[in-house]
GROMACS .gro file of C-alpha atoms in nm:
model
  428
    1UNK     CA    1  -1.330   0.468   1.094
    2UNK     CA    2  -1.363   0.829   0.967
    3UNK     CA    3  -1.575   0.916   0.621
    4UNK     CA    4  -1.374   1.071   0.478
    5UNK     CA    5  -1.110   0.756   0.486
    6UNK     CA    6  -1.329   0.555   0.386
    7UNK     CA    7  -1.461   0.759   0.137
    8UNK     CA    8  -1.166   0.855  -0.046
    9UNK     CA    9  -1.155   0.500  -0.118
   10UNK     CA   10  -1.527   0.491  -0.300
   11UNK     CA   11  -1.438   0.782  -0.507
   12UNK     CA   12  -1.132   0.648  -0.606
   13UNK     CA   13  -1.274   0.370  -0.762
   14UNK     CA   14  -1.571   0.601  -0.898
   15UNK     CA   15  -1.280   0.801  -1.024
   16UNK     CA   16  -1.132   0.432  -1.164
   17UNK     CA   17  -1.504   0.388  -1.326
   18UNK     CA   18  -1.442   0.710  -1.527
   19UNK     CA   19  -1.084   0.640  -1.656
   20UNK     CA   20  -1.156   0.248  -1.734
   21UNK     CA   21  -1.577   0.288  -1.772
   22UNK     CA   22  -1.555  -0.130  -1.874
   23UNK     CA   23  -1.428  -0.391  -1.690
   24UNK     CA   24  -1.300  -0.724  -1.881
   25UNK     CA   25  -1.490  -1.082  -1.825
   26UNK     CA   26  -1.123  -1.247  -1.727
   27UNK     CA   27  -1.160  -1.043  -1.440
   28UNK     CA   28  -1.481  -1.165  -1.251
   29UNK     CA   29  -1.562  -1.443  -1.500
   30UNK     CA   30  -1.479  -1.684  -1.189
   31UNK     CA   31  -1.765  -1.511  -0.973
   32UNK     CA   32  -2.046  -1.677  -1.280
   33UNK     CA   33  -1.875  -1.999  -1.297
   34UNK     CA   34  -1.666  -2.117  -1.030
   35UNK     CA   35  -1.675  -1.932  -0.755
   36UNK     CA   36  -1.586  -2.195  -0.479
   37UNK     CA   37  -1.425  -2.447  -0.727
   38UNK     CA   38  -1.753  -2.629  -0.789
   39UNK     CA   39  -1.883  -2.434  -1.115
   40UNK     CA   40  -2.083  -2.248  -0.930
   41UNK     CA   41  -2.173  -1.868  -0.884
   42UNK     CA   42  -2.116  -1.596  -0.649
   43UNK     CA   43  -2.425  -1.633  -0.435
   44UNK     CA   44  -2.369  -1.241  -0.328
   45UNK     CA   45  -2.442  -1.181  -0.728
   46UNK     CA   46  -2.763  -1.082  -0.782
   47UNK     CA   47  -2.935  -1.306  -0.977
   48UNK     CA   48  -3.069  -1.175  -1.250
   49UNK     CA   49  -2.800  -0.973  -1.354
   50UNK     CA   50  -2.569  -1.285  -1.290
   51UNK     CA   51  -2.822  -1.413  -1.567
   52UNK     CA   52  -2.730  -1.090  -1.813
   53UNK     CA   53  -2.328  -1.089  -1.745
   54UNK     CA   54  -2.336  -1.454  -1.874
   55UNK     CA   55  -2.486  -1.323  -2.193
   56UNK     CA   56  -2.159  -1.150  -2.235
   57UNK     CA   57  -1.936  -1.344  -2.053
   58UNK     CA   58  -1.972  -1.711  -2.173
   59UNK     CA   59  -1.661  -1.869  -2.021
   60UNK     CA   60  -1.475  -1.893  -1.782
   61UNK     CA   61  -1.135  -1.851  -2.084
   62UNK     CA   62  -1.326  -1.526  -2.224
   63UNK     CA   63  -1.032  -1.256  -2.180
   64UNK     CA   64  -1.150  -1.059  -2.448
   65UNK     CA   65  -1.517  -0.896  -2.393
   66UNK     CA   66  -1.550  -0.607  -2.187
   67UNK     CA   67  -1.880  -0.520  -1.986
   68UNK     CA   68  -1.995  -0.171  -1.830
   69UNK     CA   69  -1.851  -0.127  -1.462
   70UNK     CA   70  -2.194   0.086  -1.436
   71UNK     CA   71  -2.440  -0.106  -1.625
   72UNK     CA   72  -2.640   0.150  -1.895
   73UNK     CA   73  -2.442   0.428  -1.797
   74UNK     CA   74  -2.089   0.385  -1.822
   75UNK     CA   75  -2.015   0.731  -1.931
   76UNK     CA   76  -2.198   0.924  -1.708
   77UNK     CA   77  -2.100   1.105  -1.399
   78UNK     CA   78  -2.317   1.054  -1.109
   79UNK     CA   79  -2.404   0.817  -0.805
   80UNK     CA   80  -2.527   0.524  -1.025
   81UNK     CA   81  -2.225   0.285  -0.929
   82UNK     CA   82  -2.320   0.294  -0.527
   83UNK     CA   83  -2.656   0.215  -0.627
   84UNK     CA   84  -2.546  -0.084  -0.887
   85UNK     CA   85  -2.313  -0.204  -0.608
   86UNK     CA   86  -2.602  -0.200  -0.371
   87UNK     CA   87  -2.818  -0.405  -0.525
   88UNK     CA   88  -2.590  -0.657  -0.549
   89UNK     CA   89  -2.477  -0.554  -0.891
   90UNK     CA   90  -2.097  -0.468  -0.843
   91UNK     CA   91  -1.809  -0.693  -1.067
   92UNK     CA   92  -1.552  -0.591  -0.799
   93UNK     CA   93  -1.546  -0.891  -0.495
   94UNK     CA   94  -1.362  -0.631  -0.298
   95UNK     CA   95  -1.595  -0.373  -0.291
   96UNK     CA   96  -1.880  -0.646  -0.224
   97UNK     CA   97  -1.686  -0.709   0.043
   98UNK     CA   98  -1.674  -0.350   0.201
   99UNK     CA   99  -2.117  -0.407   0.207
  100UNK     CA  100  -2.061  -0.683   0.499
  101UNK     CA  101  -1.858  -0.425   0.692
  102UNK     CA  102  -2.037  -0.194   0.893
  103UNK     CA  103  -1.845   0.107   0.847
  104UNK     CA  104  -1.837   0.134   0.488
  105UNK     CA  105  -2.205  -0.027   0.392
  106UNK     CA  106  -2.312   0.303   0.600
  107UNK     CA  107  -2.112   0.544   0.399
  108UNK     CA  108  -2.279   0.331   0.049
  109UNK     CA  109  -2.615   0.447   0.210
  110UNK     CA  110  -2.518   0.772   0.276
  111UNK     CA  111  -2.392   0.872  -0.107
  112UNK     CA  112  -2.674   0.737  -0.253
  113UNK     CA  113  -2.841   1.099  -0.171
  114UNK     CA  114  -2.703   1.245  -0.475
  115UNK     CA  115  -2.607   1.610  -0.314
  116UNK     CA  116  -2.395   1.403  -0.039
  117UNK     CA  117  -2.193   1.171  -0.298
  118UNK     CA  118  -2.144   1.473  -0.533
  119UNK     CA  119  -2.025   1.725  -0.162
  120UNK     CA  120  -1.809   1.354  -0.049
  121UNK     CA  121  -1.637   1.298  -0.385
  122UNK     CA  122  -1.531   1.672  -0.440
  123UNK     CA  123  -1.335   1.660  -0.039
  124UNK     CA  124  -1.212   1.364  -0.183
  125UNK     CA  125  -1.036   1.485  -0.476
  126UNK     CA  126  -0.929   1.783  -0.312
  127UNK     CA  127  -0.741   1.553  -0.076
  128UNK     CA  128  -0.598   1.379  -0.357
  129UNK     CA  129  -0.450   1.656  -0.474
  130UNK     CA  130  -0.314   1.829  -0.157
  131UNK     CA  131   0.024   1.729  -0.290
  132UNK     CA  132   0.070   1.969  -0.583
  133UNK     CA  133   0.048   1.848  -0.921
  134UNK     CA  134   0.358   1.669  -1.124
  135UNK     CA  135   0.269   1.950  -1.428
  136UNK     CA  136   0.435   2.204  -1.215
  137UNK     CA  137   0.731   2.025  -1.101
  138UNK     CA  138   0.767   1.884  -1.474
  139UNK     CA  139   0.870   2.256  -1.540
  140UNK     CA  140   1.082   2.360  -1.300
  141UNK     CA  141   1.268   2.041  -1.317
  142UNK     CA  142   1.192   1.869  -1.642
  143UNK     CA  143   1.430   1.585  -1.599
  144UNK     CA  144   1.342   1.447  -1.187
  145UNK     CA  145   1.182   1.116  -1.304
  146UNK     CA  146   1.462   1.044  -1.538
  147UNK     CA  147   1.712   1.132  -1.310
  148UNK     CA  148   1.538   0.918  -1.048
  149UNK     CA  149   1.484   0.630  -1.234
  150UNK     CA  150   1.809   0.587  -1.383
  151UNK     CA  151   2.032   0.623  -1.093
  152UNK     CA  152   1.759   0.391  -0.874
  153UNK     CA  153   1.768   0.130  -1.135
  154UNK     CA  154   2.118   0.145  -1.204
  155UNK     CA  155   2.170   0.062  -0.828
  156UNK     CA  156   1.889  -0.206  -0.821
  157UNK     CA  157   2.044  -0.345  -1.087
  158UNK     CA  158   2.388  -0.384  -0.831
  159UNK     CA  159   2.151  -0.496  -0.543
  160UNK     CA  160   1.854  -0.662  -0.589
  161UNK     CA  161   1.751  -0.649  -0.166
  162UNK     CA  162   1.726  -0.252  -0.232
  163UNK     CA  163   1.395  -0.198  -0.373
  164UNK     CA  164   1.233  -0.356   0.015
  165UNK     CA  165   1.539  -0.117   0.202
  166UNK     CA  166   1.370   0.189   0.006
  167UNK     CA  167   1.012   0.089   0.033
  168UNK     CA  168   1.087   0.029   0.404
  169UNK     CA  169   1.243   0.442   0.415
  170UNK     CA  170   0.938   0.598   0.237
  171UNK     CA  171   0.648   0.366   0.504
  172UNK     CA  172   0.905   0.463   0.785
  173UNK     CA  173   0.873   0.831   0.726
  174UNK     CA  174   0.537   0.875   0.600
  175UNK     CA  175   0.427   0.708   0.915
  176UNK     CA  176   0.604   0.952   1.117
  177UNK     CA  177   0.481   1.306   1.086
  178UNK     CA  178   0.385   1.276   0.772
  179UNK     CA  179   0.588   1.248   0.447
  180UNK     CA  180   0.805   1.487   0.526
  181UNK     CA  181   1.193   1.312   0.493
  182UNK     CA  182   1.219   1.387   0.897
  183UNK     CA  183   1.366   1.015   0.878
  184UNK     CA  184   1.663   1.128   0.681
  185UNK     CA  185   1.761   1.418   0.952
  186UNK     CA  186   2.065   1.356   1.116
  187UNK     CA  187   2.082   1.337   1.535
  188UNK     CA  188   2.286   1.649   1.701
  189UNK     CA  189   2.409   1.667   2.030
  190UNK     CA  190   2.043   1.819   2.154
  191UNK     CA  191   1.843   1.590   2.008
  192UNK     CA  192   1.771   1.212   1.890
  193UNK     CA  193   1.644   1.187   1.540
  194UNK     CA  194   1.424   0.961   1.412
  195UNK     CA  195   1.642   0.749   1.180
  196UNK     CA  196   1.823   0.646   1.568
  197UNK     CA  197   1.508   0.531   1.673
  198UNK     CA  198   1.531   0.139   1.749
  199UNK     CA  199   1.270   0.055   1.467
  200UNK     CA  200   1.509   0.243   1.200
  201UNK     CA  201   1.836   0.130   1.333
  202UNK     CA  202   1.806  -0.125   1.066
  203UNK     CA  203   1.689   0.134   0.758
  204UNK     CA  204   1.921   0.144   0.494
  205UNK     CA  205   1.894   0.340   0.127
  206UNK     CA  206   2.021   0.709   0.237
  207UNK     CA  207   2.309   0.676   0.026
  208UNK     CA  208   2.092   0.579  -0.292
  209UNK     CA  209   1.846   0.930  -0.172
  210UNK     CA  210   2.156   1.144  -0.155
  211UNK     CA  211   2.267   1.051  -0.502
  212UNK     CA  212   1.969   1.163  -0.684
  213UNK     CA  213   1.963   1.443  -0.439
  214UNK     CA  214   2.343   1.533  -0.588
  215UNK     CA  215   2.218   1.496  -0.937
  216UNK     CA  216   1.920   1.658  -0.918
  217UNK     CA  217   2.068   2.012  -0.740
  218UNK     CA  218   2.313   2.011  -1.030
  219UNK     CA  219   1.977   2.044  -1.260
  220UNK     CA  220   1.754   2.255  -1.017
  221UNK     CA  221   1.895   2.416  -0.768
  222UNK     CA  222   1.706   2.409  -0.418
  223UNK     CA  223   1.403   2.307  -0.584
  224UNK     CA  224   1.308   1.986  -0.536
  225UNK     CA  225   1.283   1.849  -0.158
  226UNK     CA  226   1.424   1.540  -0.003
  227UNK     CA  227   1.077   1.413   0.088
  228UNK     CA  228   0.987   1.410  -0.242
  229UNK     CA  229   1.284   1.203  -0.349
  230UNK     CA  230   1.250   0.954  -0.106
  231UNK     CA  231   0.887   0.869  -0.266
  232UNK     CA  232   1.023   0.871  -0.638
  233UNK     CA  233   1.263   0.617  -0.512
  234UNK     CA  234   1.087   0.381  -0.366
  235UNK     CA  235   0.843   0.401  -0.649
  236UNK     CA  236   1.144   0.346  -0.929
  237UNK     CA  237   1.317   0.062  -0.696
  238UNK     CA  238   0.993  -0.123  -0.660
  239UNK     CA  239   0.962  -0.068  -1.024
  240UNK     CA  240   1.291  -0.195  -1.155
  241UNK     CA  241   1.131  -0.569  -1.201
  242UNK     CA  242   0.874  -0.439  -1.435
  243UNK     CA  243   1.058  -0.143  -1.599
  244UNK     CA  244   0.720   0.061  -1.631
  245UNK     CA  245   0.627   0.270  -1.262
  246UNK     CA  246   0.372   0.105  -1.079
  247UNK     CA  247   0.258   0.378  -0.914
  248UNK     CA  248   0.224   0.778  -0.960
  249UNK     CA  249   0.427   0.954  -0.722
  250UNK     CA  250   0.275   1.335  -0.680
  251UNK     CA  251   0.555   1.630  -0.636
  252UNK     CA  252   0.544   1.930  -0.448
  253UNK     CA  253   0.617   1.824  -0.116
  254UNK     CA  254   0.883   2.046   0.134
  255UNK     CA  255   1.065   1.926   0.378
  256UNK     CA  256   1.018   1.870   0.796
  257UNK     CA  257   1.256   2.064   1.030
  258UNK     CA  258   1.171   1.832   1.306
  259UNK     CA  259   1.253   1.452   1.381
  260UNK     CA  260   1.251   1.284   1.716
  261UNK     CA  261   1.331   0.914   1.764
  262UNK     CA  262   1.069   0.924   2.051
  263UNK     CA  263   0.803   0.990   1.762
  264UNK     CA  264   0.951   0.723   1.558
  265UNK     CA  265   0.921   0.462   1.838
  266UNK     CA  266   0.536   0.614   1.942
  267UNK     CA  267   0.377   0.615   1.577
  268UNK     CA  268   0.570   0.327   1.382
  269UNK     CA  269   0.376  -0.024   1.417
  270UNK     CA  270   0.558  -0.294   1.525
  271UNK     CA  271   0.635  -0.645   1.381
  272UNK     CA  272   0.437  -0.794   1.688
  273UNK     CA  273   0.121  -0.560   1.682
  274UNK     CA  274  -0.208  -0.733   1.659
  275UNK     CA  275  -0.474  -0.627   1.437
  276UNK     CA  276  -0.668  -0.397   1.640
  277UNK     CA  277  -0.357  -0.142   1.714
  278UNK     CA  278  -0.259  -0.210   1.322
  279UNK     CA  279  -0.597  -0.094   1.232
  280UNK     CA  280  -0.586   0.212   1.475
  281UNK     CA  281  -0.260   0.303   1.342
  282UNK     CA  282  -0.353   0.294   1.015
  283UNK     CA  283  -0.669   0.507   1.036
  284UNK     CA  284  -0.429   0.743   1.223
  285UNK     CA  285  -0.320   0.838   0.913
  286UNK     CA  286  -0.582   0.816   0.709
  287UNK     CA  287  -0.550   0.493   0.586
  288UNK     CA  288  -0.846   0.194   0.608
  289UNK     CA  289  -0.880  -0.178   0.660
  290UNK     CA  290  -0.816  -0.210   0.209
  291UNK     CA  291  -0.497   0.020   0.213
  292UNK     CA  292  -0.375  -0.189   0.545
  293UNK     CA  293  -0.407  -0.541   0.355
  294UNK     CA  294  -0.244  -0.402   0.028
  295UNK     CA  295   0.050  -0.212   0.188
  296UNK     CA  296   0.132  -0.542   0.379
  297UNK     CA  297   0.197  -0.695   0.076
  298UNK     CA  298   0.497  -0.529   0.099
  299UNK     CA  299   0.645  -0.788   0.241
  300UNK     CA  300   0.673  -0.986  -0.062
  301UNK     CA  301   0.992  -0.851  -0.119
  302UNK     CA  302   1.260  -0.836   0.191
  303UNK     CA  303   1.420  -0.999   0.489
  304UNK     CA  304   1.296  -0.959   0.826
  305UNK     CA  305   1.583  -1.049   1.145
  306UNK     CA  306   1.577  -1.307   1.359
  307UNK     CA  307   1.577  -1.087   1.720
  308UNK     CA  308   1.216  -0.961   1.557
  309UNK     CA  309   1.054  -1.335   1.540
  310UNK     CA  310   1.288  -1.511   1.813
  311UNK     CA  311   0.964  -1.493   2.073
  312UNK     CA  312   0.738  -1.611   1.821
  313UNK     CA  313   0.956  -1.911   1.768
  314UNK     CA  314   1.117  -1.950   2.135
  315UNK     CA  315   0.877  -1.840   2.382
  316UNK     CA  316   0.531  -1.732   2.293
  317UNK     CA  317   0.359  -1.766   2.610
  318UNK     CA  318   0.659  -1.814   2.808
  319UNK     CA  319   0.713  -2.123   2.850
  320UNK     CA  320   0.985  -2.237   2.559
  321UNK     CA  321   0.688  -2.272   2.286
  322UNK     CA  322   0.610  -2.112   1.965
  323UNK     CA  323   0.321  -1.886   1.831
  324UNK     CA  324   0.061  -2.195   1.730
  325UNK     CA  325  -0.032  -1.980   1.457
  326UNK     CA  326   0.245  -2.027   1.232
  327UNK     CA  327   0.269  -2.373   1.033
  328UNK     CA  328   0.458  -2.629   1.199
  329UNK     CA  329   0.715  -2.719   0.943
  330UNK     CA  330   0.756  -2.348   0.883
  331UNK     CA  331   0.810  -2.255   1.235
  332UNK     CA  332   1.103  -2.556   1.236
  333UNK     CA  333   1.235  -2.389   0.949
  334UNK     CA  334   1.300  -2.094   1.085
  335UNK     CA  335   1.444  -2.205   1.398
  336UNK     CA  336   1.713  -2.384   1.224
  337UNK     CA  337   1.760  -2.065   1.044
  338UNK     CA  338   1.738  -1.821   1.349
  339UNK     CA  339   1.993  -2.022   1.595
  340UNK     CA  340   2.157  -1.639   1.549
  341UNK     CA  341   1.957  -1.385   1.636
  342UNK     CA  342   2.138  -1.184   1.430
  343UNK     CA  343   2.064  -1.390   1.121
  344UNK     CA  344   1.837  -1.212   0.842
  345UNK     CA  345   1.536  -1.447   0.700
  346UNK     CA  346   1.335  -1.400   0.373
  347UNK     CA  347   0.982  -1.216   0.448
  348UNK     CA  348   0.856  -1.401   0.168
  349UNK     CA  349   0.927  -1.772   0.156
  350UNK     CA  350   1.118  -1.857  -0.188
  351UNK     CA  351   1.005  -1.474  -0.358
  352UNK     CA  352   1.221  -1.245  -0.109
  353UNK     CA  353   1.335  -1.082  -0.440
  354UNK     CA  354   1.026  -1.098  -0.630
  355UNK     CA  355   0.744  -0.816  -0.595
  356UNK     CA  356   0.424  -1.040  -0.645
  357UNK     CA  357   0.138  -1.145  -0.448
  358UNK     CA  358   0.268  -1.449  -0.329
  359UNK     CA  359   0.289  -1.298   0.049
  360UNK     CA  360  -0.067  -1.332   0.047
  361UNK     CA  361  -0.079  -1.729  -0.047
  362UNK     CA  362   0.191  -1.772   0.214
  363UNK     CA  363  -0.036  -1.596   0.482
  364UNK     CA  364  -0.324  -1.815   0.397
  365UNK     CA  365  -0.046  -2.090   0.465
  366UNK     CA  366   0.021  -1.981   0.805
  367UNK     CA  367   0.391  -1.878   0.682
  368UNK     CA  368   0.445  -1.509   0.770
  369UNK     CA  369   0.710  -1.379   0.971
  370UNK     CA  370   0.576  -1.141   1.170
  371UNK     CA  371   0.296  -1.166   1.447
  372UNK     CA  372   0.191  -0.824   1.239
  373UNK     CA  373   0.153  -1.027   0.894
  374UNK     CA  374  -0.049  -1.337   1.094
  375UNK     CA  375  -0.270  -1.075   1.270
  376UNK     CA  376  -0.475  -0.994   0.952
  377UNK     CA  377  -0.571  -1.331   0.943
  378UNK     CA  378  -0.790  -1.259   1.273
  379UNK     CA  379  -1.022  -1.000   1.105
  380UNK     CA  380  -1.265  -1.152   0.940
  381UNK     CA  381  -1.296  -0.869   0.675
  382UNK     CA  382  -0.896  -0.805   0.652
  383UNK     CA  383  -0.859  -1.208   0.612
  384UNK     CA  384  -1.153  -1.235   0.297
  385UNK     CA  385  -0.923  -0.961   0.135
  386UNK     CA  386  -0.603  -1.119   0.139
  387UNK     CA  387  -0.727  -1.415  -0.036
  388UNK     CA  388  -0.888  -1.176  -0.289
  389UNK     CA  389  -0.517  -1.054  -0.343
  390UNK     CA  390  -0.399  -1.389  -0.347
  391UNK     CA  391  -0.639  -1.547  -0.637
  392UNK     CA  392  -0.602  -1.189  -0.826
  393UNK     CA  393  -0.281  -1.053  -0.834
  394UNK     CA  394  -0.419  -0.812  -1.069
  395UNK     CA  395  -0.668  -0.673  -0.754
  396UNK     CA  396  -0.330  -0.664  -0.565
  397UNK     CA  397  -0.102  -0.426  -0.812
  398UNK     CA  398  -0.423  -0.227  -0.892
  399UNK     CA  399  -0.525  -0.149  -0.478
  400UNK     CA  400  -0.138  -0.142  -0.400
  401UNK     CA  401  -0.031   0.139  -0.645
  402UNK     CA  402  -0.375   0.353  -0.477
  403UNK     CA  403  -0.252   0.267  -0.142
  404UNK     CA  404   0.086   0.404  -0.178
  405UNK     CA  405  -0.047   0.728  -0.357
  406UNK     CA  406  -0.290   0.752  -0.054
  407UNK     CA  407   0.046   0.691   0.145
  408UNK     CA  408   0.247   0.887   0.000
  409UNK     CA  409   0.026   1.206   0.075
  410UNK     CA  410   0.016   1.174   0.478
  411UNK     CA  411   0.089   1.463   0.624
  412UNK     CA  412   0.234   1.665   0.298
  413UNK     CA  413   0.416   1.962   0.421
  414UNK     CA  414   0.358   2.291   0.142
  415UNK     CA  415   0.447   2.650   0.103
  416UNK     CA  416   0.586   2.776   0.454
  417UNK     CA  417   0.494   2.485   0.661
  418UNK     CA  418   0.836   2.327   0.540
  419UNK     CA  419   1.108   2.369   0.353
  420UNK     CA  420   1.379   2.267   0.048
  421UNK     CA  421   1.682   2.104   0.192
  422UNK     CA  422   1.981   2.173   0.026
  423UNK     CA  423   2.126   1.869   0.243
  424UNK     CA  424   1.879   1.527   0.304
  425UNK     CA  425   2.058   1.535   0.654
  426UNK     CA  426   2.045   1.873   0.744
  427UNK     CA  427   1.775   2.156   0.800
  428UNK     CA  428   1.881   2.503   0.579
   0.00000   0.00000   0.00000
């Protein structure tokens, strides 16, 4: 795993210290008090300060006092928090976590040298900002998010199953050659395009793209691209259920001239991958073991097709069986439900229509659809962080809204590398 993955992920949540320098007891009162259900502590929790954080903290119902993420220093810029997280110091179980993984407890040694944390974090935020700045596209199109939002929620409103069909589009073509809207290029007679690829032959959500792409030219002109559309949209969709964004969606992204459904069917992962290719695919692009976990969770909103799962349920090793790793009465369930292959299921047991972390209790529960879902489950450092998600849905939202801005900036296209579409389907 690269370091400067990785590391983009530390200085995020240095960069989180900064903007929230306090953290609130509610949030790791349960590592002083009842860590494994028997009113106990976090034994990872170093001791004494376990001793000092119940000084502030005194319950376990204490949702009101706030503690420094950086203890003594909360307002100060430097390398402190790596060296408060190393000795056993951190609030956050998910960055505890990333100390019993190899990869990451090496980069924590490595930016505790001041000059290399200070050298790391700058790359970082020059990374994060690769994408141009919303500021810029604020002028020269004052009214994008508004226009977005209101014609995305007005159709989410009509159809509650599109916020998944447009999350789905923006993960389909940020996978492929970056975040480019290749995926919305139409095939000609000399080529294949992406979007006719046999993992997108079940995409839906252009139409939804090339209404805001209709309103928006009548405002600006050739100014906004296609690729940056697609991202506002899945942002608003997902959105809807909470009227408030979840995420920030960067602007300033132009628009691929090439798409090939060989690409599509190369770089995409598939519903059956285990977790080793997931994990290569994902550091492909710049993503790590965290943003993998969070962007499944995805799948808490959606339906998934029978032809998918049918060898999971029908013949797993060949010999009329099913996978053994999905529950029993779960597995029975579906088969009733999947006697046509054709037949769409929910991804999410019972919350298909719901965007909450309830995925990740039904993975613990051996009820995901996909072989993809089950294989995080097999990683021992992938599988402590979807219960993390599941006992915090507040850790979820917070590490899913970084993981989509970390998404949505594979492979950016700027200046003459791409271009404006004045049609979603067309090159100029």
């Amino acid at each position: 795993m690269g370091i400067l993955v990785l590391n983009d992920h530390f200085a995020e949540e240095l960069r989180h210290r900064l903007i929230c320098p306090v953290g609130h007891c509610k949030f790791f009162s349960h590592r002083l008090y009842n860590f494994k259900g028997k009113d106990d502590a976090d034994p990872s929790l170093n001791s004494t300060h376990d001793a000092f954080l119940k000084t502030k903290c005194q319950s376990l119902s204490d949702s009101v006092t706030t503690v420094a993420m950086d203890p003594g220093i909360a307002l100060s810029f430097d390398n402190d928090y790596f060296k408060t997280l190393k000795l056993n110091q951190g609030r956050s179980s998910l960055m505890l976590h990333f100390l019993t993984e190899k990869g990451p407890a090496n980069i924590v040694d490595e930016v505790l040298d001041s000059g290399k944390f200070f050298t790391e974090f700058s790359q970082s935020l020059k990374r994060m900002g690769a994408i141009g700045h919303n500021r810029f596209q604020n002028k020269i199109c004052p009214r994008l998010e508004e226009i977005s939002r209101n014609i995305t929620w007005s159709r989410v409103k009509e159809n509650p199953a599109l916020p998944a069909k447009l999350l789905r589009l923006h993960y389909h073509d940020c996978f492929v050659r970056g975040c480019d809207a290749s995926i919305l290029l139409d095939s000609t007679s000399n080529n294949t395009a992406e979007k006719d690829a046999l993992p997108n032959r079940s995409i839906s959500g252009y139409d939804v793209i090339d209404e805001i792409k209709a309103r928006v030219e009548e405002d600006c002109p050739e100014t906004v691209s296609c690729a940056d559309i697609v991202a506002l949209a899945a942002r608003d969709a997902v959105s809807f259920q909470f009227r408030d964004p979840l995420w920030h969606v960067f602007t300033g992204r132009k628009d691929g001239r090439v798409s090939l459904a060989s690409e599509a069917e190369r770089d995409l992962p598939s519903a059956g991958a285990n977790f080793t290719t997931l994990k290569q695919q994902f550091e492909s692009n710049e993503l790590d073991i965290v943003d993998l976990v969070a962007l499944s969770g995805a799948h808490t909103i959606g339906v998934g097709h029978c032809r998918i799962i049918a060898r999971r349920l029908f013949n797993f090793t060949g010999k009329g069986d099913a996978d053994p790793s999905i529950d029993s009465d779960y597995a029975n369930f579906l088969k009733t439900q999947c006697s046509n292959l054709s037949t769409a299921v929910d991804m999410d047991p019972g919350s298909s229509f719901s965007f909450d972390s309830h995925y990740y209790e039904a993975l613990n529960q051996n009820k995901s659809l996909f072989a993809s879902d089950a294989a995080l489950l097999t990683d021992l450092g992938a599988a402590s962080i979807t219960k993390i998600f599941f006992t915090h849905p507040s850790f979820f939202f917070a590490q899913f809204a970084r993981s989509m801005v970390k998404m949505g900036s594979i492979g950016v296209l700027t200046g003459e590398n791409g271009e404006v579409r004045k049609n979603c389907h067309l090159v100029n």
